Every structure is written in C-alpha cells, then in structure tokens.
Coordinates of C-alpha atoms in Angstrom, one line a residue:
Chain E
L1 CA 91.4 126.5 100.1
L2 CA 94.4 127.2 97.4
G3 CA 96.1 130.5 98.0
P4 CA 96.4 133.0 95.2
P5 CA 99.1 132.7 92.9
M6 CA 102.3 134.6 93.8
P7 CA 103.3 137.7 91.6
E8 CA 106.6 137.2 89.5
S9 CA 108.0 139.9 91.3
R10 CA 107.5 138.4 94.8
V11 CA 109.1 135.1 93.5
V12 CA 112.1 137.1 92.0
A13 CA 112.5 138.8 95.5
F14 CA 112.6 135.7 97.2
E15 CA 115.0 134.2 94.8
E16 CA 117.3 137.2 95.2
Q17 CA 117.1 137.2 98.9
Y18 CA 118.3 134.0 99.3
G19 CA 120.5 133.5 96.1
I20 CA 118.9 130.8 94.5
R21 CA 116.5 130.1 91.6
L22 CA 113.5 128.0 92.4
P23 CA 112.9 124.8 90.2
P24 CA 110.7 125.7 87.2
C25 CA 108.1 123.3 88.0
Y26 CA 107.5 124.8 91.4
R27 CA 108.1 128.3 90.1
S28 CA 105.5 128.0 87.4
F29 CA 103.0 126.4 89.8
L30 CA 103.4 129.3 92.4
T31 CA 102.9 132.2 89.6
T32 CA 99.9 130.4 87.8
I33 CA 98.1 128.1 89.9
G34 CA 98.7 129.2 93.5
N35 CA 101.0 129.7 96.6
G36 CA 100.0 127.5 99.5
G37 CA 96.7 125.4 100.5
I38 CA 95.0 122.4 99.3
G39 CA 97.6 119.4 98.5
P40 CA 99.3 116.4 100.0
G41 CA 99.4 116.0 103.9
A42 CA 98.3 118.8 105.6
G43 CA 98.2 120.8 102.5
L44 CA 101.1 123.0 100.8
L45 CA 103.0 125.4 103.1
H46 CA 103.1 129.0 101.7
L47 CA 106.3 130.0 100.2
D48 CA 106.4 133.2 102.5
D49 CA 106.4 131.4 105.7
W50 CA 107.1 127.7 105.5
D51 CA 110.1 128.4 107.4
Y52 CA 108.4 129.5 110.5
V53 CA 106.1 126.7 110.3
V54 CA 108.7 124.0 110.3
L55 CA 111.6 125.6 112.0
G56 CA 109.8 128.4 114.3
A57 CA 112.3 130.9 113.0
P58 CA 113.4 132.5 109.8
I59 CA 116.0 130.4 107.9
R60 CA 119.6 131.5 107.6
P61 CA 120.6 133.4 104.5
D62 CA 122.7 130.7 103.1
H63 CA 120.0 127.9 104.3
L64 CA 118.8 127.5 100.4
S65 CA 122.0 128.2 98.5
T66 CA 123.9 125.5 100.5
P67 CA 123.5 122.1 98.3
F68 CA 121.4 119.4 99.7
P69 CA 123.8 116.5 99.6
L70 CA 122.0 113.4 98.4
S71 CA 120.9 112.3 95.0
P72 CA 118.3 109.9 94.1
T73 CA 120.7 108.0 91.7
D74 CA 122.9 107.2 94.8
P75 CA 122.2 104.0 96.6
A76 CA 119.9 104.4 99.3
P77 CA 121.2 106.3 102.2
G78 CA 121.9 104.7 105.4
P79 CA 121.3 105.6 109.1
D80 CA 124.5 107.8 109.4
W81 CA 123.1 109.4 106.0
Y82 CA 123.8 112.9 107.5
H83 CA 127.3 112.7 107.7
A84 CA 127.1 113.8 104.1
F85 CA 126.6 117.3 105.3
G86 CA 130.3 117.3 106.5
P87 CA 131.9 117.8 110.0
A88 CA 131.3 121.5 110.1
W89 CA 127.5 120.9 109.9
L90 CA 127.4 118.3 112.7
D91 CA 129.3 120.5 114.9
D92 CA 127.4 123.5 114.3
D93 CA 125.0 124.0 117.0
D94 CA 122.7 126.4 115.1
A95 CA 122.6 124.4 111.7
E96 CA 119.1 123.5 110.7
P97 CA 118.4 120.1 108.9
Y98 CA 118.0 119.9 105.3
P99 CA 119.7 122.8 103.7
G100 CA 119.3 123.4 100.0
T101 CA 115.4 122.6 100.5
I102 CA 112.2 124.4 101.0
A103 CA 109.5 122.7 103.0
L104 CA 106.1 121.6 100.8
T105 CA 103.9 120.1 103.5
T106 CA 103.9 118.1 106.9
R107 CA 102.7 114.5 107.0
G108 CA 102.6 114.8 110.7
C109 CA 104.6 115.0 113.8
S110 CA 108.4 115.6 112.6
L111 CA 107.4 114.1 109.0
Y112 CA 108.0 116.4 106.2
T113 CA 108.0 116.4 102.4
L114 CA 110.8 118.9 100.9
L115 CA 111.7 120.3 97.6
V116 CA 115.3 120.2 96.7
V117 CA 116.3 123.8 95.5
T118 CA 120.3 123.5 95.2
G119 CA 122.1 120.3 94.9
P120 CA 122.4 117.4 92.7
A121 CA 118.6 116.3 93.3
R122 CA 117.4 120.0 92.4
G123 CA 113.8 119.9 91.6
R124 CA 113.2 116.4 93.2
V125 CA 110.7 115.9 96.1
V126 CA 112.1 114.0 99.2
D127 CA 110.3 112.6 102.2
V128 CA 112.3 113.4 105.6
N129 CA 111.9 113.2 109.3
L130 CA 113.3 116.5 111.0
E131 CA 114.6 114.3 113.7
F132 CA 117.4 113.5 111.0
D133 CA 119.0 110.8 112.7
V134 CA 115.8 108.7 113.2
D135 CA 115.1 108.3 109.1
A136 CA 117.3 108.8 106.3
P137 CA 115.4 110.9 103.6
S138 CA 113.6 109.0 101.0
F139 CA 113.2 110.6 97.4
T140 CA 109.8 110.1 95.7
H141 CA 109.5 108.7 92.2
D142 CA 108.2 111.9 91.0
T143 CA 110.5 113.5 88.5
D144 CA 109.4 116.9 89.6
F145 CA 107.0 118.9 91.9
L146 CA 104.3 119.0 89.2
D147 CA 104.3 115.3 88.8
W148 CA 104.3 114.9 92.6
Y149 CA 101.4 117.2 92.9
E150 CA 99.2 115.7 89.9
R151 CA 99.8 112.2 91.3
W152 CA 98.4 113.4 94.6
L153 CA 95.4 114.9 92.6
D154 CA 94.9 111.7 90.6
Q155 CA 95.0 109.4 93.8
T156 CA 92.8 111.4 95.9
G157 CA 90.0 112.0 93.1
N158 CA 90.3 108.4 92.3
G159 CA 90.0 106.9 95.5
M160 CA 93.7 105.8 96.1
H161 CA 93.8 108.4 99.1
S162 CA 94.4 106.6 102.3
A163 CA 94.6 107.5 105.9
P164 CA 98.1 107.2 107.0
P165 CA 99.6 110.1 105.9
D166 CA 103.2 108.6 105.4
V167 CA 102.1 106.0 103.1
A168 CA 99.6 108.0 101.1
L169 CA 101.8 108.6 98.0
R170 CA 103.6 105.6 97.6
D171 CA 103.0 104.1 93.9
D172 CA 102.3 100.5 95.2
E173 CA 99.7 101.3 97.7
P174 CA 96.4 99.8 97.0
P175 CA 93.5 101.6 95.9
M176 CA 91.0 102.3 98.6
A177 CA 88.3 102.0 96.0
A178 CA 89.2 98.5 95.2
I179 CA 89.5 97.4 99.2
L180 CA 86.0 98.9 99.7
R181 CA 84.5 96.5 97.0
D182 CA 86.4 93.5 97.2
A183 CA 88.1 92.8 100.5
S184 CA 86.7 90.2 102.5
D185 CA 87.4 91.5 105.8
P186 CA 84.7 93.9 107.0
A187 CA 87.3 95.9 109.0
L188 CA 89.5 96.5 106.3
R189 CA 86.5 97.7 104.2
E190 CA 85.7 100.1 107.0
V191 CA 89.1 101.5 106.7
A192 CA 88.7 102.0 103.2
A193 CA 85.4 103.7 103.2
R194 CA 87.0 106.0 105.7
G195 CA 90.0 106.7 103.7
L196 CA 87.8 107.4 100.8
G197 CA 85.7 109.7 102.6
R198 CA 88.5 111.9 104.1
A199 CA 89.7 112.8 100.7
P200 CA 89.2 116.4 100.0
I201 CA 87.9 115.9 96.5
L202 CA 84.8 113.2 96.3
T203 CA 84.3 112.5 92.5
P204 CA 81.4 111.0 91.1
A205 CA 82.8 107.7 91.1
V206 CA 83.9 108.0 94.6
R207 CA 80.3 109.0 95.7
S208 CA 78.7 106.1 93.7
L209 CA 81.0 103.5 95.6
L210 CA 80.4 105.0 98.8
G211 CA 76.8 105.0 97.9
A212 CA 76.9 101.3 97.1
A213 CA 78.6 100.4 100.2
A214 CA 76.1 102.6 102.3
V215 CA 73.0 100.4 101.0
G216 CA 74.6 97.3 99.9
D217 CA 77.6 96.2 102.3
P218 CA 76.9 93.2 104.2
A219 CA 78.5 94.6 107.3
P220 CA 76.5 97.3 109.1
E221 CA 79.7 99.1 110.6
V222 CA 80.5 99.3 106.8
R223 CA 77.4 100.8 105.4
R224 CA 77.3 103.3 108.8
T225 CA 80.9 104.5 107.7
A226 CA 79.9 104.8 104.5
V227 CA 77.0 106.9 105.4
I228 CA 78.8 108.9 107.7
M229 CA 81.5 109.9 105.0
L230 CA 78.8 110.6 102.4
G231 CA 77.1 112.9 104.9
R232 CA 80.1 115.1 105.5
R233 CA 79.4 117.0 102.4
P234 CA 76.6 115.3 100.7
T235 CA 75.3 116.7 97.2
P236 CA 71.9 116.2 96.2
S237 CA 72.7 113.2 94.1
D238 CA 73.6 111.4 97.5
D239 CA 69.9 112.2 98.9
D240 CA 68.4 108.9 97.4
V241 CA 71.2 106.6 99.2
L242 CA 70.7 108.5 102.3
V243 CA 66.9 108.2 102.3
R244 CA 67.3 104.4 101.8
A245 CA 69.7 104.1 104.7
L246 CA 67.1 105.6 106.9
T247 CA 65.3 101.9 106.5
D248 CA 68.3 100.0 107.3
A249 CA 68.0 97.1 109.5
S250 CA 70.8 98.5 111.7
A251 CA 69.8 101.3 114.0
D252 CA 73.2 102.4 113.8
V253 CA 73.0 103.2 110.2
R254 CA 69.9 104.7 110.5
E255 CA 70.9 107.2 113.2
A256 CA 74.0 108.0 110.7
A257 CA 71.6 108.7 108.0
L258 CA 69.1 110.8 110.0
Q259 CA 72.1 112.9 111.1
A260 CA 73.6 113.1 107.5
L261 CA 70.2 114.3 106.1
A262 CA 69.4 116.6 109.1
G263 CA 72.9 118.0 108.7
Chain W
D1 CA 102.5 124.2 80.0
A2 CA 100.2 121.3 79.4
R3 CA 100.7 119.8 82.8
L4 CA 99.6 123.1 84.5
R5 CA 96.5 123.4 82.4
R6 CA 95.7 119.8 83.4
I7 CA 96.3 120.4 87.1
A8 CA 94.3 123.5 87.0
A9 CA 91.2 121.5 85.3
K10 CA 91.8 118.7 88.2
L11 CA 91.6 121.3 90.8
A12 CA 88.3 122.7 89.7
P13 CA 86.1 120.6 91.6
V14 CA 87.7 121.6 94.7
R15 CA 86.9 125.1 94.1
D16 CA 83.4 124.0 93.2
L17 CA 83.2 122.7 96.7
L18 CA 83.8 126.3 98.2

C-alpha cells in the first residue's frame, strides 16, 4: 500500500515544529504521491511516526535542525566517523544518532536509510547502521529522494531486485533476470528466481522470464521455485505455464503447480 | 514535475494489484 498524500498544511506544521524545511523532492512526493508505504527495504516510513519506529520515542525538538555533518564530496568516512558530531554529542547520554536526518526505511535489523534534511548533504539519501560505531554511513549515488525512489521502482520492475536488502540498491548489482537466464549454477538461478518473485511488482517481462524458467529450466529446483513465485500472485496469463508444469517430470514441480493453481 | 509524473505512472501497476 501507498499512504495517501499528506496535505500541505500538515507538512508545513511539521516543518514549523522542528524549524526545518523538507528537501523539495521529498516534500513534493509527500504532498502529491503519498506518505509512507511501498518502497525500498521494508517500505517508506510515514513522516508522522518514523521516529517512534526507529527510536521508540519522539525525537528531540532540535534533532532535525542540527546539521548532519558528513558530505558525499568528503573522503569516505572511517570507523571513527562519528567524532564529526563533536565531543558534546559523544558525552550526551540522551543524544540519538544521526541528527539532521529523517528515516526513510529500514533494511533489516539496525540498518536504515535516511534522508538528510539539515547539513551539507541536505537532500541526499544515506545508508546507515543505528549501531553507529559499527558501520560508517554510506551515501547512495542518487542525487536526491526522487532519483533514489525511481531507481528502486526501475530495479524492481525490471527484475534487478534481489533478496539481500542491504545490497539491493547498489548500481553495480547484476540483474537478477540475467542470472536466472544465463547462470550455469542452478543454485544461483534459483536464488535469482526467488529474488525476482519477491519483488512487489511483477512486470509482464518478469512474468515471462519466470514462466520460461518454470517450464524450461533444466534443474527441477529452479522450475519449482519459478512455479512457486509465479503462483504467489498469479494472473490469468500465467495459467498456461502452471498447467504445463502439472506434467513436469519432477513430482516436486507438479506439486508446486497444483498448489499454485488451487490457490 | 516530470519525474513525479513518471513515478506515479510506474506505481500504477502496484495499485492495479490491490
């Protein structure tokens, strides 16, 4: 689901409450596309409650107006990167990590993706670990929120989505579609079929690829996974493939096809 | 904004699934 757009008046109230102005791309997405819902990682957090989700408590009044110190043009930060916040931050027991940022999504465990709202990187998207002394923040290549979100949409729809959430948005990630089609290792092809099928959007091109694997892959475990993934949200156009899979040489594939058709 | 319109169009299949 994608939450309904946020009225401009509520965005303004949020900005006045915290003494900031949201980066224009994120602001226009909120007011015209939606607030929270389908997106990278576990989905976009709502502007209203991301602080409860991430921190379990409301943020301090000065949290968003305090600059996030890092800049994507600086050299890559080292393991002691958080000293950039200054000694007062390190000595403050109540200080939360990552001032000047809003959490956009969780990528599992303590891994989060943030939007910088104050500081030299304002408008940029950055991957972080809430255990701030474990991993240094890593800026994505995207110039702003809309580029980040659209890249996820493109990668998802075109089958570049993969299972590991912390690497799903790297530019250099090999397309899952190509792995399913071309990899010689059946275990890799199965991972690719699973990754493709997990995407929230299955475009006709991806359905066609999964369908080809379901009836044509030489390895039964790959055919079975492709059938299961197609069968999670089948469309009428998938029936032909699923019916053909009922006569597969492997009983496991036939069983998966039967369950998909019965579902 | 052209990018917002493009994103809305790309999100359309998601809405179709609901």
